[in-house]
Amino acid sequence: GEEVAQTPKHLVRGEGQKAKLYCAPIKGHSYVFWYQQVLKNEFKFLISFQNENVFDETGMPKERFSAKCLPNSPCSLEIQATKLEDSAVYFCASSHGGDYGYTFGSGTRLTVV
Amino acid sequence: QKEVEQNSGPLSVPEGAIASLNCTYSDRGSQSFFWYRQYSGKSPELIMSIYSNGDKEDGRFTAQLNKASQYVSLLIRDSQPSDSATYLCAVKGSGAGSYQLTFGKGTKLSVIP
């Protein structure tokens, strides 16, 4: 498809529960990126994939966050034992790589209560 | 630490005027620069990309790049109320992991009818 599909749109979790977010990139895009947007506009890079391989994970809080992009499946971002500060909008984006910009999905709003 | 700085605004301009949005970046080796528009509660939408020094025009939008000054700008001519949004400057860095975009915190633009 020509859009990055993210599910669910909204997710509410109690503190300590697990959260799992999904992203289907645009067909033909080999790069997938996850960003966390907090405090209105601040984008924090989490992780990127080139096809199913981790490309850059320098932004991931590794003790609780994990991500995968498996063949023929949506990519996923999982947060174990959520904390209040994980409340944010999580955006997935995909790209051809190189000098191309990203196309963003509509985001998943995670609220931890 | 790669940084992208933008004036947070809000920037208010009357309808029909030119809106000028500015961005500076710290990574001197950066090669690709992007402007995204984000409406409140929505995902960022790519509106301009620029890679070479000088101006690039697309409709009412003009991106300007000066690599020596590490400065990128976006001009919006004949501003319309529908242009009211947050504009994010994004820079693709140099070296390993260079497909990662670093975002500024955005400039909120209000176009007054």
PDB file of C-alpha atoms in Angstrom:
ATOM      1  CA  GLY A   1       0.000   0.000   0.000  1.00  0.00           C
ATOM      2  CA  GLU A   2       0.948   3.638  -0.256  1.00  0.00           C
ATOM      3  CA  GLU A   3       0.547   4.435   3.390  1.00  0.00           C
ATOM      4  CA  VAL A   4       2.290   3.391   6.551  1.00  0.00           C
ATOM      5  CA  ALA A   5      -0.319   1.598   8.614  1.00  0.00           C
ATOM      6  CA  GLN A   6      -0.028   1.757  12.382  1.00  0.00           C
ATOM      7  CA  THR A   7      -2.231  -0.071  14.855  1.00  0.00           C
ATOM      8  CA  PRO A   8      -3.781   0.477  17.273  1.00  0.00           C
ATOM      9  CA  LYS A   9      -4.516   4.205  17.146  1.00  0.00           C
ATOM     10  CA  HIS A  10      -4.905   4.384  20.902  1.00  0.00           C
ATOM     11  CA  LEU A  11      -3.639   2.102  23.649  1.00  0.00           C
ATOM     12  CA  VAL A  12      -4.177   2.431  27.388  1.00  0.00           C
ATOM     13  CA  ARG A  13      -2.105   0.380  29.775  1.00  0.00           C
ATOM     14  CA  GLY A  14      -1.766   0.252  33.510  1.00  0.00           C
ATOM     15  CA  GLU A  15       1.692   0.904  34.850  1.00  0.00           C
ATOM     16  CA  GLY A  16       3.708  -2.324  34.660  1.00  0.00           C
ATOM     17  CA  GLN A  17       1.657  -3.828  31.832  1.00  0.00           C
ATOM     18  CA  LYS A  18       2.987  -4.713  28.406  1.00  0.00           C
ATOM     19  CA  ALA A  19       2.250  -2.656  25.310  1.00  0.00           C
ATOM     20  CA  LYS A  20       2.688  -3.808  21.733  1.00  0.00           C
ATOM     21  CA  LEU A  21       2.449  -1.531  18.724  1.00  0.00           C
ATOM     22  CA  TYR A  22       2.380  -2.521  15.073  1.00  0.00           C
ATOM     23  CA  CYS A  23       3.503  -0.928  11.826  1.00  0.00           C
ATOM     24  CA  ALA A  24       3.146  -2.019   8.214  1.00  0.00           C
ATOM     25  CA  PRO A  25       5.548   0.001   6.038  1.00  0.00           C
ATOM     26  CA  ILE A  26       4.893   1.072   2.486  1.00  0.00           C
ATOM     27  CA  LYS A  27       5.515  -1.809   0.101  1.00  0.00           C
ATOM     28  CA  GLY A  28       8.953  -1.465  -1.432  1.00  0.00           C
ATOM     29  CA  HIS A  29      10.368   0.669   1.358  1.00  0.00           C
ATOM     30  CA  SER A  30      13.299  -1.154   2.892  1.00  0.00           C
ATOM     31  CA  TYR A  31      13.795   1.090   5.931  1.00  0.00           C
ATOM     32  CA  VAL A  32      11.528   1.358   8.948  1.00  0.00           C
ATOM     33  CA  PHE A  33      11.966   3.860  11.771  1.00  0.00           C
ATOM     34  CA  TRP A  34      10.300   4.227  15.160  1.00  0.00           C
ATOM     35  CA  TYR A  35      10.081   7.590  16.885  1.00  0.00           C
ATOM     36  CA  GLN A  36       8.556   8.642  20.187  1.00  0.00           C
ATOM     37  CA  GLN A  37       6.906  12.066  20.323  1.00  0.00           C
ATOM     38  CA  VAL A  38       6.509  13.542  23.767  1.00  0.00           C
ATOM     39  CA  LEU A  39       5.849  17.062  25.074  1.00  0.00           C
ATOM     40  CA  LYS A  40       3.958  18.054  21.952  1.00  0.00           C
ATOM     41  CA  ASN A  41       6.744  18.181  19.406  1.00  0.00           C
ATOM     42  CA  GLU A  42       9.901  16.568  20.647  1.00  0.00           C
ATOM     43  CA  PHE A  43      10.755  13.585  18.451  1.00  0.00           C
ATOM     44  CA  LYS A  44      13.018  10.971  19.955  1.00  0.00           C
ATOM     45  CA  PHE A  45      14.541   8.374  17.620  1.00  0.00           C
ATOM     46  CA  LEU A  46      14.205   4.836  18.944  1.00  0.00           C
ATOM     47  CA  ILE A  47      15.287   2.296  16.338  1.00  0.00           C
ATOM     48  CA  SER A  48      15.572   1.683  12.613  1.00  0.00           C
ATOM     49  CA  PHE A  49      15.479  -1.434  10.472  1.00  0.00           C
ATOM     50  CA  GLN A  50      16.783  -2.268   7.037  1.00  0.00           C
ATOM     51  CA  ASN A  51      14.359  -4.965   5.968  1.00  0.00           C
ATOM     52  CA  GLU A  52      14.286  -7.361   8.938  1.00  0.00           C
ATOM     53  CA  ASN A  53      17.691  -6.338  10.283  1.00  0.00           C
ATOM     54  CA  VAL A  54      18.268  -3.797  13.012  1.00  0.00           C
ATOM     55  CA  PHE A  55      20.066  -0.866  11.401  1.00  0.00           C
ATOM     56  CA  ASP A  56      20.434   1.551  14.295  1.00  0.00           C
ATOM     57  CA  GLU A  57      19.164   0.995  17.823  1.00  0.00           C
ATOM     58  CA  THR A  58      21.011   3.789  19.586  1.00  0.00           C
ATOM     59  CA  GLY A  59      17.786   5.359  20.837  1.00  0.00           C
ATOM     60  CA  MET A  60      16.228   2.281  22.395  1.00  0.00           C
ATOM     61  CA  PRO A  61      15.905   1.974  26.192  1.00  0.00           C
ATOM     62  CA  LYS A  62      16.936  -1.649  25.909  1.00  0.00           C
ATOM     63  CA  GLU A  63      15.873  -2.845  29.322  1.00  0.00           C
ATOM     64  CA  ARG A  64      12.167  -2.535  28.499  1.00  0.00           C
ATOM     65  CA  PHE A  65      11.842  -1.788  24.786  1.00  0.00           C
ATOM     66  CA  SER A  66      12.234  -4.263  21.970  1.00  0.00           C
ATOM     67  CA  ALA A  67      11.339  -4.210  18.279  1.00  0.00           C
ATOM     68  CA  LYS A  68      11.166  -6.580  15.364  1.00  0.00           C
ATOM     69  CA  CYS A  69      10.554  -6.515  11.640  1.00  0.00           C
ATOM     70  CA  LEU A  70       9.938 -10.054  10.422  1.00  0.00           C
ATOM     71  CA  PRO A  71       9.318 -11.059   6.809  1.00  0.00           C
ATOM     72  CA  ASN A  72       5.664 -10.994   5.755  1.00  0.00           C
ATOM     73  CA  SER A  73       4.554  -9.526   9.102  1.00  0.00           C
ATOM     74  CA  PRO A  74       4.002  -6.002  10.397  1.00  0.00           C
ATOM     75  CA  CYS A  75       6.918  -4.561  12.334  1.00  0.00           C
ATOM     76  CA  SER A  76       6.332  -4.338  16.074  1.00  0.00           C
ATOM     77  CA  LEU A  77       7.506  -2.272  19.017  1.00  0.00           C
ATOM     78  CA  GLU A  78       6.998  -3.812  22.437  1.00  0.00           C
ATOM     79  CA  ILE A  79       7.326  -2.143  25.801  1.00  0.00           C
ATOM     80  CA  GLN A  80       7.560  -4.446  28.791  1.00  0.00           C
ATOM     81  CA  ALA A  81       6.517  -3.119  32.218  1.00  0.00           C
ATOM     82  CA  THR A  82       5.303   0.249  30.998  1.00  0.00           C
ATOM     83  CA  LYS A  83       6.000   3.355  33.052  1.00  0.00           C
ATOM     84  CA  LEU A  84       4.098   6.618  33.229  1.00  0.00           C
ATOM     85  CA  GLU A  85       6.852   8.362  31.266  1.00  0.00           C
ATOM     86  CA  ASP A  86       6.271   6.004  28.318  1.00  0.00           C
ATOM     87  CA  SER A  87       3.036   7.884  27.610  1.00  0.00           C
ATOM     88  CA  ALA A  88       3.592   9.402  24.186  1.00  0.00           C
ATOM     89  CA  VAL A  89       2.664   9.093  20.543  1.00  0.00           C
ATOM     90  CA  TYR A  90       4.770   6.463  18.825  1.00  0.00           C
ATOM     91  CA  PHE A  91       5.296   7.069  15.135  1.00  0.00           C
ATOM     92  CA  CYS A  92       6.506   4.568  12.617  1.00  0.00           C
ATOM     93  CA  ALA A  93       7.939   5.779   9.313  1.00  0.00           C
ATOM     94  CA  SER A  94       9.281   4.051   6.249  1.00  0.00           C
ATOM     95  CA  SER A  95      11.643   5.104   3.494  1.00  0.00           C
ATOM     96  CA  HIS A  96      13.571   3.907   0.466  1.00  0.00           C
ATOM     97  CA  GLY A  97      16.707   5.008   2.323  1.00  0.00           C
ATOM     98  CA  GLY A  98      19.422   7.133   0.775  1.00  0.00           C
ATOM     99  CA  ASP A  99      18.366  10.754   0.394  1.00  0.00           C
ATOM    100  CA  TYR A 100      14.656  10.006   0.514  1.00  0.00           C
ATOM    101  CA  GLY A 101      12.558  11.457   3.288  1.00  0.00           C
ATOM    102  CA  TYR A 102      10.286   9.399   5.472  1.00  0.00           C
ATOM    103  CA  THR A 103       6.595   8.729   5.167  1.00  0.00           C
ATOM    104  CA  PHE A 104       4.999   8.600   8.591  1.00  0.00           C
ATOM    105  CA  GLY A 105       2.155   6.492   9.836  1.00  0.00           C
ATOM    106  CA  SER A 106      -0.673   8.066  11.787  1.00  0.00           C
ATOM    107  CA  GLY A 107       0.858   7.095  15.105  1.00  0.00           C
ATOM    108  CA  THR A 108      -0.203   5.136  18.177  1.00  0.00           C
ATOM    109  CA  ARG A 109      -1.071   7.167  21.253  1.00  0.00           C
ATOM    110  CA  LEU A 110       0.020   5.197  24.315  1.00  0.00           C
ATOM    111  CA  THR A 111      -1.357   6.298  27.654  1.00  0.00           C
ATOM    112  CA  VAL A 112       0.052   4.650  30.761  1.00  0.00           C
ATOM    113  CA  VAL A 113      -2.127   5.123  33.842  1.00  0.00           C
TER     114      VAL A 113
ATOM    115  CA  GLN B   1      25.237  15.155  19.961  1.00  0.00           C
ATOM    116  CA  LYS B   2      23.565  16.185  16.716  1.00  0.00           C
ATOM    117  CA  GLU B   3      21.208  19.095  17.245  1.00  0.00           C
ATOM    118  CA  VAL B   4      18.600  20.850  15.166  1.00  0.00           C
ATOM    119  CA  GLU B   5      17.359  24.172  16.487  1.00  0.00           C
ATOM    120  CA  GLN B   6      14.177  25.988  15.592  1.00  0.00           C
ATOM    121  CA  ASN B   7      12.376  28.961  17.066  1.00  0.00           C
ATOM    122  CA  SER B   8       9.363  27.417  18.780  1.00  0.00           C
ATOM    123  CA  GLY B   9       7.118  30.379  17.991  1.00  0.00           C
ATOM    124  CA  PRO B  10       4.282  30.839  17.757  1.00  0.00           C
ATOM    125  CA  LEU B  11       4.850  32.759  14.560  1.00  0.00           C
ATOM    126  CA  SER B  12       1.788  34.725  13.562  1.00  0.00           C
ATOM    127  CA  VAL B  13       1.387  36.149  10.069  1.00  0.00           C
ATOM    128  CA  PRO B  14      -1.640  37.682   8.348  1.00  0.00           C
ATOM    129  CA  GLU B  15      -3.282  35.818   5.503  1.00  0.00           C
ATOM    130  CA  GLY B  16      -1.509  36.511   2.214  1.00  0.00           C
ATOM    131  CA  ALA B  17       1.817  37.383   3.837  1.00  0.00           C
ATOM    132  CA  ILE B  18       5.106  35.490   3.612  1.00  0.00           C
ATOM    133  CA  ALA B  19       5.927  33.208   6.531  1.00  0.00           C
ATOM    134  CA  SER B  20       9.631  32.611   7.148  1.00  0.00           C
ATOM    135  CA  LEU B  21      10.714  29.615   9.215  1.00  0.00           C
ATOM    136  CA  ASN B  22      14.318  29.047  10.204  1.00  0.00           C
ATOM    137  CA  CYS B  23      16.439  26.130  11.333  1.00  0.00           C
ATOM    138  CA  THR B  24      20.091  25.617  12.247  1.00  0.00           C
ATOM    139  CA  TYR B  25      21.900  22.324  12.640  1.00  0.00           C
ATOM    140  CA  SER B  26      25.089  21.221  14.328  1.00  0.00           C
ATOM    141  CA  ASP B  27      26.334  18.313  12.171  1.00  0.00           C
ATOM    142  CA  ARG B  28      28.471  19.970   9.518  1.00  0.00           C
ATOM    143  CA  GLY B  29      28.549  16.762   7.470  1.00  0.00           C
ATOM    144  CA  SER B  30      24.761  16.638   7.030  1.00  0.00           C
ATOM    145  CA  GLN B  31      23.670  16.264   3.431  1.00  0.00           C
ATOM    146  CA  SER B  32      19.886  16.020   3.358  1.00  0.00           C
ATOM    147  CA  PHE B  33      17.343  18.400   4.821  1.00  0.00           C
ATOM    148  CA  PHE B  34      13.596  18.150   5.112  1.00  0.00           C
ATOM    149  CA  TRP B  35      10.625  20.223   6.156  1.00  0.00           C
ATOM    150  CA  TYR B  36       7.600  18.489   7.595  1.00  0.00           C
ATOM    151  CA  ARG B  37       4.229  19.977   8.444  1.00  0.00           C
ATOM    152  CA  GLN B  38       2.339  18.562  11.412  1.00  0.00           C
ATOM    153  CA  TYR B  39      -1.241  19.526  12.142  1.00  0.00           C
ATOM    154  CA  SER B  40      -2.337  19.161  15.735  1.00  0.00           C
ATOM    155  CA  GLY B  41      -3.018  15.520  16.550  1.00  0.00           C
ATOM    156  CA  LYS B  42      -1.817  14.329  13.153  1.00  0.00           C
ATOM    157  CA  SER B  43       1.352  12.773  11.779  1.00  0.00           C
ATOM    158  CA  PRO B  44       4.129  14.767  10.091  1.00  0.00           C
ATOM    159  CA  GLU B  45       3.762  15.263   6.363  1.00  0.00           C
ATOM    160  CA  LEU B  46       6.805  15.825   4.148  1.00  0.00           C
ATOM    161  CA  ILE B  47       6.485  19.087   2.253  1.00  0.00           C
ATOM    162  CA  MET B  48      10.012  19.896   1.057  1.00  0.00           C
ATOM    163  CA  SER B  49      13.423  18.309   0.747  1.00  0.00           C
ATOM    164  CA  ILE B  50      16.660  20.062  -0.179  1.00  0.00           C
ATOM    165  CA  TYR B  51      20.163  18.736  -0.681  1.00  0.00           C
ATOM    166  CA  SER B  52      22.182  21.492  -2.385  1.00  0.00           C
ATOM    167  CA  ASN B  53      23.000  25.047  -1.407  1.00  0.00           C
ATOM    168  CA  GLY B  54      20.562  27.599  -2.737  1.00  0.00           C
ATOM    169  CA  ASP B  55      16.825  27.737  -3.189  1.00  0.00           C
ATOM    170  CA  LYS B  56      14.316  25.087  -4.134  1.00  0.00           C
ATOM    171  CA  GLU B  57      10.775  26.123  -5.004  1.00  0.00           C
ATOM    172  CA  ASP B  58       7.600  24.029  -5.018  1.00  0.00           C
ATOM    173  CA  GLY B  59       4.393  25.967  -5.440  1.00  0.00           C
ATOM    174  CA  ARG B  60       4.050  28.435  -2.571  1.00  0.00           C
ATOM    175  CA  PHE B  61       6.953  26.853  -0.687  1.00  0.00           C
ATOM    176  CA  THR B  62      10.642  27.708  -1.043  1.00  0.00           C
ATOM    177  CA  ALA B  63      13.352  25.919   0.884  1.00  0.00           C
ATOM    178  CA  GLN B  64      16.721  27.589   1.262  1.00  0.00           C
ATOM    179  CA  LEU B  65      19.959  25.893   2.289  1.00  0.00           C
ATOM    180  CA  ASN B  66      23.293  27.367   3.298  1.00  0.00           C
ATOM    181  CA  LYS B  67      25.657  24.600   4.352  1.00  0.00           C
ATOM    182  CA  ALA B  68      28.479  27.000   5.235  1.00  0.00           C
ATOM    183  CA  SER B  69      26.220  28.681   7.790  1.00  0.00           C
ATOM    184  CA  GLN B  70      24.482  25.378   8.696  1.00  0.00           C
ATOM    185  CA  TYR B  71      21.168  27.031   8.090  1.00  0.00           C
ATOM    186  CA  VAL B  72      17.948  25.915   6.432  1.00  0.00           C
ATOM    187  CA  SER B  73      14.818  27.967   5.960  1.00  0.00           C
ATOM    188  CA  LEU B  74      11.313  27.565   4.610  1.00  0.00           C
ATOM    189  CA  LEU B  75       9.355  30.403   3.057  1.00  0.00           C
ATOM    190  CA  ILE B  76       5.622  30.123   2.580  1.00  0.00           C
ATOM    191  CA  ARG B  77       4.244  32.708   0.167  1.00  0.00           C
ATOM    192  CA  ASP B  78       0.622  33.863   0.176  1.00  0.00           C
ATOM    193  CA  SER B  79       0.068  32.190   3.554  1.00  0.00           C
ATOM    194  CA  GLN B  80      -3.370  30.677   4.075  1.00  0.00           C
ATOM    195  CA  PRO B  81      -5.192  29.790   7.308  1.00  0.00           C
ATOM    196  CA  SER B  82      -4.822  26.140   6.262  1.00  0.00           C
ATOM    197  CA  ASP B  83      -1.039  26.578   6.578  1.00  0.00           C
ATOM    198  CA  SER B  84      -1.486  26.963  10.350  1.00  0.00           C
ATOM    199  CA  ALA B  85       0.465  24.031  11.761  1.00  0.00           C
ATOM    200  CA  THR B  86       3.765  23.126  13.352  1.00  0.00           C
ATOM    201  CA  TYR B  87       6.669  22.988  10.920  1.00  0.00           C
ATOM    202  CA  LEU B  88       9.440  20.555  11.721  1.00  0.00           C
ATOM    203  CA  CYS B  89      12.942  20.833  10.336  1.00  0.00           C
ATOM    204  CA  ALA B  90      14.669  17.469   9.980  1.00  0.00           C
ATOM    205  CA  VAL B  91      18.266  16.732   9.099  1.00  0.00           C
ATOM    206  CA  LYS B  92      19.778  13.489   7.924  1.00  0.00           C
ATOM    207  CA  GLY B  93      23.211  13.135   9.447  1.00  0.00           C
ATOM    208  CA  SER B  94      26.520  11.986   8.086  1.00  0.00           C
ATOM    209  CA  GLY B  95      28.344   8.746   8.733  1.00  0.00           C
ATOM    210  CA  ALA B  96      27.051   5.516  10.213  1.00  0.00           C
ATOM    211  CA  GLY B  97      23.371   5.526  10.977  1.00  0.00           C
ATOM    212  CA  SER B  98      22.988   8.395   8.570  1.00  0.00           C
ATOM    213  CA  TYR B  99      19.481   7.390   7.558  1.00  0.00           C
ATOM    214  CA  GLN B 100      18.242   8.583  10.944  1.00  0.00           C
ATOM    215  CA  LEU B 101      16.535  11.971  10.865  1.00  0.00           C
ATOM    216  CA  THR B 102      17.145  14.396  13.715  1.00  0.00           C
ATOM    217  CA  PHE B 103      14.166  16.678  14.225  1.00  0.00           C
ATOM    218  CA  GLY B 104      13.944  20.160  15.597  1.00  0.00           C
ATOM    219  CA  LYS B 105      11.224  20.873  18.118  1.00  0.00           C
ATOM    220  CA  GLY B 106       9.176  22.653  15.491  1.00  0.00           C
ATOM    221  CA  THR B 107       7.868  26.151  14.890  1.00  0.00           C
ATOM    222  CA  LYS B 108       4.150  26.716  15.374  1.00  0.00           C
ATOM    223  CA  LEU B 109       2.739  28.910  12.622  1.00  0.00           C
ATOM    224  CA  SER B 110      -0.580  30.707  12.899  1.00  0.00           C
ATOM    225  CA  VAL B 111      -1.996  32.409   9.814  1.00  0.00           C
ATOM    226  CA  ILE B 112      -4.542  35.013  10.823  1.00  0.00           C
ATOM    227  CA  PRO B 113      -7.480  35.511   8.415  1.00  0.00           C
TER     228      PRO B 113
END
